[in-house]
């Protein structure tokens, strides 16, 4: 899809290369995306994975899960950080930190985060639709464990993530190839591997379930997802 007017481009941002964040924005009917993002997303949408439905289901899960939670957002994409600053950082306890989730200590030690959150008290860490962009070599369990070690008892962990369990292998191969074509890693994990990420936490009811099944409300579209994506909220025992 082409557009007459593209959004303004921040210095140093290569918009000829698709970005996960801007593809996600396009799937959510946002305006902060460029031709390369839309082309990659359109290609993804040709698969039976139904990525737009997945993005909307993830956003709805996020809303339900954070209604009583988050005050800090971390992302490594500069455009995401700039937009969050413009939209969310209203000076009343909301900050955006540009950091890489693969370096959890850097996230947790950042001045911006510590100026907003007291890690000596319970916090919520939300890793939503991000860990499937972390390859097996990059040790997702180790990343989550580092967060856990720095979280006070009574803190919460929220994860949403694509799973290989119950997946149509042909459809997933197609999605993986498309992401790889856009130079984005996409790693699906089994239910067991995902449950391991919650080691040390107690899952809140209903546990690890398909996103629309997590405490649905009157707004929730409960049609099964084509691309199996699960989520859970868990508490670090006091
Ligand atoms: C599908 S979007 C999900 C955004 C948001 N978490 C949500 O659920 O609405 C994935 C986001 O993860 C970010 N991302 C991917 N890899 C990352 C990394 N290693 N560190 C920090 N952010 C990352 C992307 O830039 C993108 O904004």
PDB file of N, CA, C and O in Angstrom, residues 88-140:
ATOM      1  N   UNK A  88       2.749   9.367  25.979  1.00  0.00           N
ATOM      2  CA  UNK A  88       2.522   8.834  27.318  1.00  0.00           C
ATOM      3  C   UNK A  88       3.260   9.554  28.435  1.00  0.00           C
ATOM      4  O   UNK A  88       2.790   9.605  29.561  1.00  0.00           O
ATOM      5  N   UNK A  89       4.469  10.060  28.095  1.00  0.00           N
ATOM      6  CA  UNK A  89       5.301  10.598  29.172  1.00  0.00           C
ATOM      7  C   UNK A  89       4.794  11.970  29.588  1.00  0.00           C
ATOM      8  O   UNK A  89       5.310  13.004  29.209  1.00  0.00           O
ATOM      9  N   UNK A  90       3.738  11.947  30.365  1.00  0.00           N
ATOM     10  CA  UNK A  90       3.053  13.178  30.708  1.00  0.00           C
ATOM     11  C   UNK A  90       3.634  13.815  31.962  1.00  0.00           C
ATOM     12  O   UNK A  90       3.144  14.822  32.424  1.00  0.00           O
ATOM     13  N   UNK A  91       4.689  13.211  32.487  1.00  0.00           N
ATOM     14  CA  UNK A  91       5.327  13.783  33.670  1.00  0.00           C
ATOM     15  C   UNK A  91       4.710  13.307  34.966  1.00  0.00           C
ATOM     16  O   UNK A  91       5.121  13.721  36.038  1.00  0.00           O
ATOM     17  N   UNK A  92       3.703  12.431  34.860  1.00  0.00           N
ATOM     18  CA  UNK A  92       3.119  11.962  36.121  1.00  0.00           C
ATOM     19  C   UNK A  92       3.400  10.475  36.334  1.00  0.00           C
ATOM     20  O   UNK A  92       2.521   9.669  36.556  1.00  0.00           O
ATOM     21  N   UNK A  93       4.661  10.108  36.231  1.00  0.00           N
ATOM     22  CA  UNK A  93       5.061   8.745  36.589  1.00  0.00           C
ATOM     23  C   UNK A  93       5.123   7.786  35.424  1.00  0.00           C
ATOM     24  O   UNK A  93       5.198   6.575  35.627  1.00  0.00           O
ATOM     25  N   UNK A  94       5.078   8.257  34.186  1.00  0.00           N
ATOM     26  CA  UNK A  94       5.218   7.372  33.032  1.00  0.00           C
ATOM     27  C   UNK A  94       6.507   7.735  32.296  1.00  0.00           C
ATOM     28  O   UNK A  94       6.729   8.893  31.969  1.00  0.00           O
ATOM     29  N   UNK A  95       7.365   6.740  32.053  1.00  0.00           N
ATOM     30  CA  UNK A  95       8.587   6.993  31.276  1.00  0.00           C
ATOM     31  C   UNK A  95       8.747   5.923  30.213  1.00  0.00           C
ATOM     32  O   UNK A  95       8.197   4.823  30.334  1.00  0.00           O
ATOM     33  N   UNK A  96       9.494   6.251  29.159  1.00  0.00           N
ATOM     34  CA  UNK A  96       9.869   5.271  28.147  1.00  0.00           C
ATOM     35  C   UNK A  96      11.385   5.177  28.153  1.00  0.00           C
ATOM     36  O   UNK A  96      12.061   6.212  28.159  1.00  0.00           O
ATOM     37  N   UNK A  97      11.903   3.967  28.140  1.00  0.00           N
ATOM     38  CA  UNK A  97      13.347   3.759  28.179  1.00  0.00           C
ATOM     39  C   UNK A  97      13.762   3.097  26.881  1.00  0.00           C
ATOM     40  O   UNK A  97      13.168   2.081  26.494  1.00  0.00           O
ATOM     41  N   UNK A  98      14.756   3.673  26.185  1.00  0.00           N
ATOM     42  CA  UNK A  98      15.266   2.988  24.996  1.00  0.00           C
ATOM     43  C   UNK A  98      16.327   2.001  25.452  1.00  0.00           C
ATOM     44  O   UNK A  98      17.400   2.393  25.927  1.00  0.00           O
ATOM     45  N   UNK A  99      16.020   0.724  25.350  1.00  0.00           N
ATOM     46  CA  UNK A  99      16.952  -0.310  25.813  1.00  0.00           C
ATOM     47  C   UNK A  99      16.606  -1.609  25.124  1.00  0.00           C
ATOM     48  O   UNK A  99      15.557  -1.742  24.481  1.00  0.00           O
ATOM     49  N   UNK A 100      17.516  -2.558  25.251  1.00  0.00           N
ATOM     50  CA  UNK A 100      17.321  -3.866  24.647  1.00  0.00           C
ATOM     51  C   UNK A 100      16.981  -4.864  25.741  1.00  0.00           C
ATOM     52  O   UNK A 100      17.711  -4.977  26.725  1.00  0.00           O
ATOM     53  N   UNK A 101      15.876  -5.559  25.530  1.00  0.00           N
ATOM     54  CA  UNK A 101      15.422  -6.494  26.564  1.00  0.00           C
ATOM     55  C   UNK A 101      16.435  -7.618  26.787  1.00  0.00           C
ATOM     56  O   UNK A 101      16.444  -8.260  27.830  1.00  0.00           O
ATOM     57  N   UNK A 102      17.327  -7.816  25.797  1.00  0.00           N
ATOM     58  CA  UNK A 102      18.359  -8.848  25.962  1.00  0.00           C
ATOM     59  C   UNK A 102      19.422  -8.419  26.953  1.00  0.00           C
ATOM     60  O   UNK A 102      20.294  -9.199  27.306  1.00  0.00           O
ATOM     61  N   UNK A 103      19.334  -7.154  27.399  1.00  0.00           N
ATOM     62  CA  UNK A 103      20.256  -6.662  28.436  1.00  0.00           C
ATOM     63  C   UNK A 103      19.425  -6.180  29.617  1.00  0.00           C
ATOM     64  O   UNK A 103      19.309  -4.975  29.873  1.00  0.00           O
ATOM     65  N   UNK A 104      18.831  -7.122  30.353  1.00  0.00           N
ATOM     66  CA  UNK A 104      17.886  -6.732  31.404  1.00  0.00           C
ATOM     67  C   UNK A 104      18.508  -5.871  32.497  1.00  0.00           C
ATOM     68  O   UNK A 104      17.847  -4.981  33.033  1.00  0.00           O
ATOM     69  N   UNK A 105      19.794  -6.094  32.802  1.00  0.00           N
ATOM     70  CA  UNK A 105      20.412  -5.253  33.842  1.00  0.00           C
ATOM     71  C   UNK A 105      20.470  -3.802  33.393  1.00  0.00           C
ATOM     72  O   UNK A 105      20.261  -2.893  34.201  1.00  0.00           O
ATOM     73  N   UNK A 106      20.741  -3.583  32.096  1.00  0.00           N
ATOM     74  CA  UNK A 106      20.798  -2.199  31.595  1.00  0.00           C
ATOM     75  C   UNK A 106      19.418  -1.545  31.702  1.00  0.00           C
ATOM     76  O   UNK A 106      19.294  -0.367  32.032  1.00  0.00           O
ATOM     77  N   UNK A 107      18.367  -2.335  31.424  1.00  0.00           N
ATOM     78  CA  UNK A 107      17.003  -1.815  31.572  1.00  0.00           C
ATOM     79  C   UNK A 107      16.766  -1.417  33.023  1.00  0.00           C
ATOM     80  O   UNK A 107      16.347  -0.301  33.340  1.00  0.00           O
ATOM     81  N   UNK A 108      17.101  -2.348  33.921  1.00  0.00           N
ATOM     82  CA  UNK A 108      16.768  -2.147  35.335  1.00  0.00           C
ATOM     83  C   UNK A 108      17.644  -1.089  36.008  1.00  0.00           C
ATOM     84  O   UNK A 108      17.258  -0.512  37.012  1.00  0.00           O
ATOM     85  N   UNK A 109      18.837  -0.863  35.439  1.00  0.00           N
ATOM     86  CA  UNK A 109      19.732   0.138  36.034  1.00  0.00           C
ATOM     87  C   UNK A 109      19.558   1.518  35.413  1.00  0.00           C
ATOM     88  O   UNK A 109      20.254   2.454  35.809  1.00  0.00           O
ATOM     89  N   UNK A 110      18.676   1.649  34.431  1.00  0.00           N
ATOM     90  CA  UNK A 110      18.582   2.943  33.749  1.00  0.00           C
ATOM     91  C   UNK A 110      18.057   4.007  34.717  1.00  0.00           C
ATOM     92  O   UNK A 110      17.185   3.749  35.552  1.00  0.00           O
ATOM     93  N   UNK A 111      18.622   5.209  34.571  1.00  0.00           N
ATOM     94  CA  UNK A 111      18.236   6.309  35.466  1.00  0.00           C
ATOM     95  C   UNK A 111      16.751   6.629  35.322  1.00  0.00           C
ATOM     96  O   UNK A 111      16.063   6.886  36.302  1.00  0.00           O
ATOM     97  N   UNK A 112      16.277   6.593  34.047  1.00  0.00           N
ATOM     98  CA  UNK A 112      14.872   6.954  33.820  1.00  0.00           C
ATOM     99  C   UNK A 112      13.957   6.002  34.580  1.00  0.00           C
ATOM    100  O   UNK A 112      13.005   6.417  35.237  1.00  0.00           O
ATOM    101  N   UNK A 113      14.273   4.724  34.496  1.00  0.00           N
ATOM    102  CA  UNK A 113      13.420   3.739  35.172  1.00  0.00           C
ATOM    103  C   UNK A 113      13.479   3.935  36.682  1.00  0.00           C
ATOM    104  O   UNK A 113      12.456   3.959  37.363  1.00  0.00           O
ATOM    105  N   UNK A 114      14.707   4.121  37.194  1.00  0.00           N
ATOM    106  CA  UNK A 114      14.844   4.228  38.642  1.00  0.00           C
ATOM    107  C   UNK A 114      14.308   5.557  39.177  1.00  0.00           C
ATOM    108  O   UNK A 114      13.978   5.657  40.360  1.00  0.00           O
ATOM    109  N   UNK A 115      14.208   6.534  38.276  1.00  0.00           N
ATOM    110  CA  UNK A 115      13.604   7.795  38.696  1.00  0.00           C
ATOM    111  C   UNK A 115      12.096   7.674  38.825  1.00  0.00           C
ATOM    112  O   UNK A 115      11.426   8.539  39.377  1.00  0.00           O
ATOM    113  N   UNK A 116      11.552   6.600  38.286  1.00  0.00           N
ATOM    114  CA  UNK A 116      10.092   6.434  38.245  1.00  0.00           C
ATOM    115  C   UNK A 116       9.631   5.288  39.141  1.00  0.00           C
ATOM    116  O   UNK A 116       8.576   5.347  39.758  1.00  0.00           O
ATOM    117  N   UNK A 117      10.454   4.227  39.182  1.00  0.00           N
ATOM    118  CA  UNK A 117      10.044   3.021  39.918  1.00  0.00           C
ATOM    119  C   UNK A 117      10.982   2.751  41.073  1.00  0.00           C
ATOM    120  O   UNK A 117      12.195   2.923  40.953  1.00  0.00           O
ATOM    121  N   UNK A 118      10.436   2.258  42.154  1.00  0.00           N
ATOM    122  CA  UNK A 118      11.244   1.796  43.275  1.00  0.00           C
ATOM    123  C   UNK A 118      11.254   0.271  43.212  1.00  0.00           C
ATOM    124  O   UNK A 118      10.251  -0.380  43.518  1.00  0.00           O
ATOM    125  N   UNK A 119      12.412  -0.271  42.769  1.00  0.00           N
ATOM    126  CA  UNK A 119      12.471  -1.721  42.580  1.00  0.00           C
ATOM    127  C   UNK A 119      12.506  -2.478  43.915  1.00  0.00           C
ATOM    128  O   UNK A 119      12.456  -3.703  43.950  1.00  0.00           O
ATOM    129  N   UNK A 120      12.577  -1.734  44.996  1.00  0.00           N
ATOM    130  CA  UNK A 120      12.493  -2.378  46.318  1.00  0.00           C
ATOM    131  C   UNK A 120      11.052  -2.740  46.649  1.00  0.00           C
ATOM    132  O   UNK A 120      10.793  -3.454  47.619  1.00  0.00           O
ATOM    133  N   UNK A 121      10.125  -2.223  45.842  1.00  0.00           N
ATOM    134  CA  UNK A 121       8.702  -2.517  46.076  1.00  0.00           C
ATOM    135  C   UNK A 121       8.162  -3.311  44.896  1.00  0.00           C
ATOM    136  O   UNK A 121       8.773  -3.334  43.823  1.00  0.00           O
ATOM    137  N   UNK A 122       7.024  -3.991  45.073  1.00  0.00           N
ATOM    138  CA  UNK A 122       6.490  -4.797  43.964  1.00  0.00           C
ATOM    139  C   UNK A 122       6.255  -3.980  42.693  1.00  0.00           C
ATOM    140  O   UNK A 122       5.771  -2.850  42.760  1.00  0.00           O
ATOM    141  N   UNK A 123       6.660  -4.543  41.554  1.00  0.00           N
ATOM    142  CA  UNK A 123       6.448  -3.923  40.249  1.00  0.00           C
ATOM    143  C   UNK A 123       5.852  -4.986  39.313  1.00  0.00           C
ATOM    144  O   UNK A 123       5.772  -6.160  39.679  1.00  0.00           O
ATOM    145  N   UNK A 124       5.478  -4.577  38.118  1.00  0.00           N
ATOM    146  CA  UNK A 124       5.033  -5.537  37.103  1.00  0.00           C
ATOM    147  C   UNK A 124       5.962  -5.433  35.902  1.00  0.00           C
ATOM    148  O   UNK A 124       6.267  -4.335  35.454  1.00  0.00           O
ATOM    149  N   UNK A 125       6.435  -6.561  35.427  1.00  0.00           N
ATOM    150  CA  UNK A 125       7.248  -6.609  34.201  1.00  0.00           C
ATOM    151  C   UNK A 125       6.386  -7.255  33.123  1.00  0.00           C
ATOM    152  O   UNK A 125       5.896  -8.371  33.304  1.00  0.00           O
ATOM    153  N   UNK A 126       6.188  -6.523  32.020  1.00  0.00           N
ATOM    154  CA  UNK A 126       5.353  -7.048  30.932  1.00  0.00           C
ATOM    155  C   UNK A 126       6.223  -7.312  29.719  1.00  0.00           C
ATOM    156  O   UNK A 126       6.825  -6.382  29.174  1.00  0.00           O
ATOM    157  N   UNK A 127       6.294  -8.554  29.328  1.00  0.00           N
ATOM    158  CA  UNK A 127       7.069  -8.933  28.134  1.00  0.00           C
ATOM    159  C   UNK A 127       6.054  -9.411  27.101  1.00  0.00           C
ATOM    160  O   UNK A 127       5.808 -10.611  26.936  1.00  0.00           O
ATOM    161  N   UNK A 128       5.412  -8.437  26.455  1.00  0.00           N
ATOM    162  CA  UNK A 128       4.289  -8.779  25.594  1.00  0.00           C
ATOM    163  C   UNK A 128       4.700  -8.801  24.135  1.00  0.00           C
ATOM    164  O   UNK A 128       5.207  -7.803  23.611  1.00  0.00           O
ATOM    165  N   UNK A 129       4.511  -9.962  23.541  1.00  0.00           N
ATOM    166  CA  UNK A 129       4.770 -10.146  22.118  1.00  0.00           C
ATOM    167  C   UNK A 129       6.194  -9.708  21.750  1.00  0.00           C
ATOM    168  O   UNK A 129       6.410  -9.101  20.707  1.00  0.00           O
ATOM    169  N   UNK A 130       7.139  -9.974  22.604  1.00  0.00           N
ATOM    170  CA  UNK A 130       8.535  -9.592  22.339  1.00  0.00           C
ATOM    171  C   UNK A 130       9.480 -10.795  22.424  1.00  0.00           C
ATOM    172  O   UNK A 130      10.450 -10.876  21.658  1.00  0.00           O
ATOM    173  N   UNK A 131       9.162 -11.771  23.281  1.00  0.00           N
ATOM    174  CA  UNK A 131      10.132 -12.862  23.481  1.00  0.00           C
ATOM    175  C   UNK A 131      10.233 -13.781  22.267  1.00  0.00           C
ATOM    176  O   UNK A 131      11.240 -14.476  22.111  1.00  0.00           O
ATOM    177  N   UNK A 132       9.237 -13.774  21.379  1.00  0.00           N
ATOM    178  CA  UNK A 132       9.391 -14.614  20.178  1.00  0.00           C
ATOM    179  C   UNK A 132      10.331 -13.954  19.156  1.00  0.00           C
ATOM    180  O   UNK A 132      10.636 -14.548  18.135  1.00  0.00           O
ATOM    181  N   UNK A 133      10.777 -12.726  19.476  1.00  0.00           N
ATOM    182  CA  UNK A 133      11.812 -12.112  18.638  1.00  0.00           C
ATOM    183  C   UNK A 133      13.204 -12.327  19.245  1.00  0.00           C
ATOM    184  O   UNK A 133      14.183 -11.761  18.774  1.00  0.00           O
ATOM    185  N   UNK A 134      13.273 -13.123  20.293  1.00  0.00           N
ATOM    186  CA  UNK A 134      14.545 -13.462  20.940  1.00  0.00           C
ATOM    187  C   UNK A 134      14.852 -14.904  20.542  1.00  0.00           C
ATOM    188  O   UNK A 134      14.047 -15.808  20.806  1.00  0.00           O
ATOM    189  N   UNK A 135      16.013 -15.117  19.923  1.00  0.00           N
ATOM    190  CA  UNK A 135      16.315 -16.463  19.437  1.00  0.00           C
ATOM    191  C   UNK A 135      16.706 -17.374  20.601  1.00  0.00           C
ATOM    192  O   UNK A 135      16.980 -16.901  21.704  1.00  0.00           O
ATOM    193  N   UNK A 136      16.726 -18.669  20.323  1.00  0.00           N
ATOM    194  CA  UNK A 136      17.077 -19.636  21.375  1.00  0.00           C
ATOM    195  C   UNK A 136      18.475 -19.349  21.916  1.00  0.00           C
ATOM    196  O   UNK A 136      18.736 -19.488  23.108  1.00  0.00           O
ATOM    197  N   UNK A 137      19.390 -18.911  21.037  1.00  0.00           N
ATOM    198  CA  UNK A 137      20.769 -18.627  21.477  1.00  0.00           C
ATOM    199  C   UNK A 137      20.828 -17.456  22.444  1.00  0.00           C
ATOM    200  O   UNK A 137      21.823 -17.267  23.134  1.00  0.00           O
ATOM    201  N   UNK A 138      19.790 -16.623  22.414  1.00  0.00           N
ATOM    202  CA  UNK A 138      19.845 -15.407  23.232  1.00  0.00           C
ATOM    203  C   UNK A 138      19.248 -15.598  24.618  1.00  0.00           C
ATOM    204  O   UNK A 138      19.127 -14.642  25.383  1.00  0.00           O
ATOM    205  N   UNK A 139      18.884 -16.828  24.941  1.00  0.00           N
ATOM    206  CA  UNK A 139      18.563 -17.231  26.312  1.00  0.00           C
ATOM    207  C   UNK A 139      17.401 -16.458  26.949  1.00  0.00           C
ATOM    208  O   UNK A 139      17.593 -15.723  27.939  1.00  0.00           O
ATOM    209  N   UNK A 140      16.205 -16.648  26.404  1.00  0.00           N
ATOM    210  CA  UNK A 140      15.028 -15.991  26.993  1.00  0.00           C
ATOM    211  C   UNK A 140      14.845 -16.358  28.474  1.00  0.00           C
ATOM    212  O   UNK A 140      14.563 -15.472  29.289  1.00  0.00           O
TER     213      UNK A 140
END
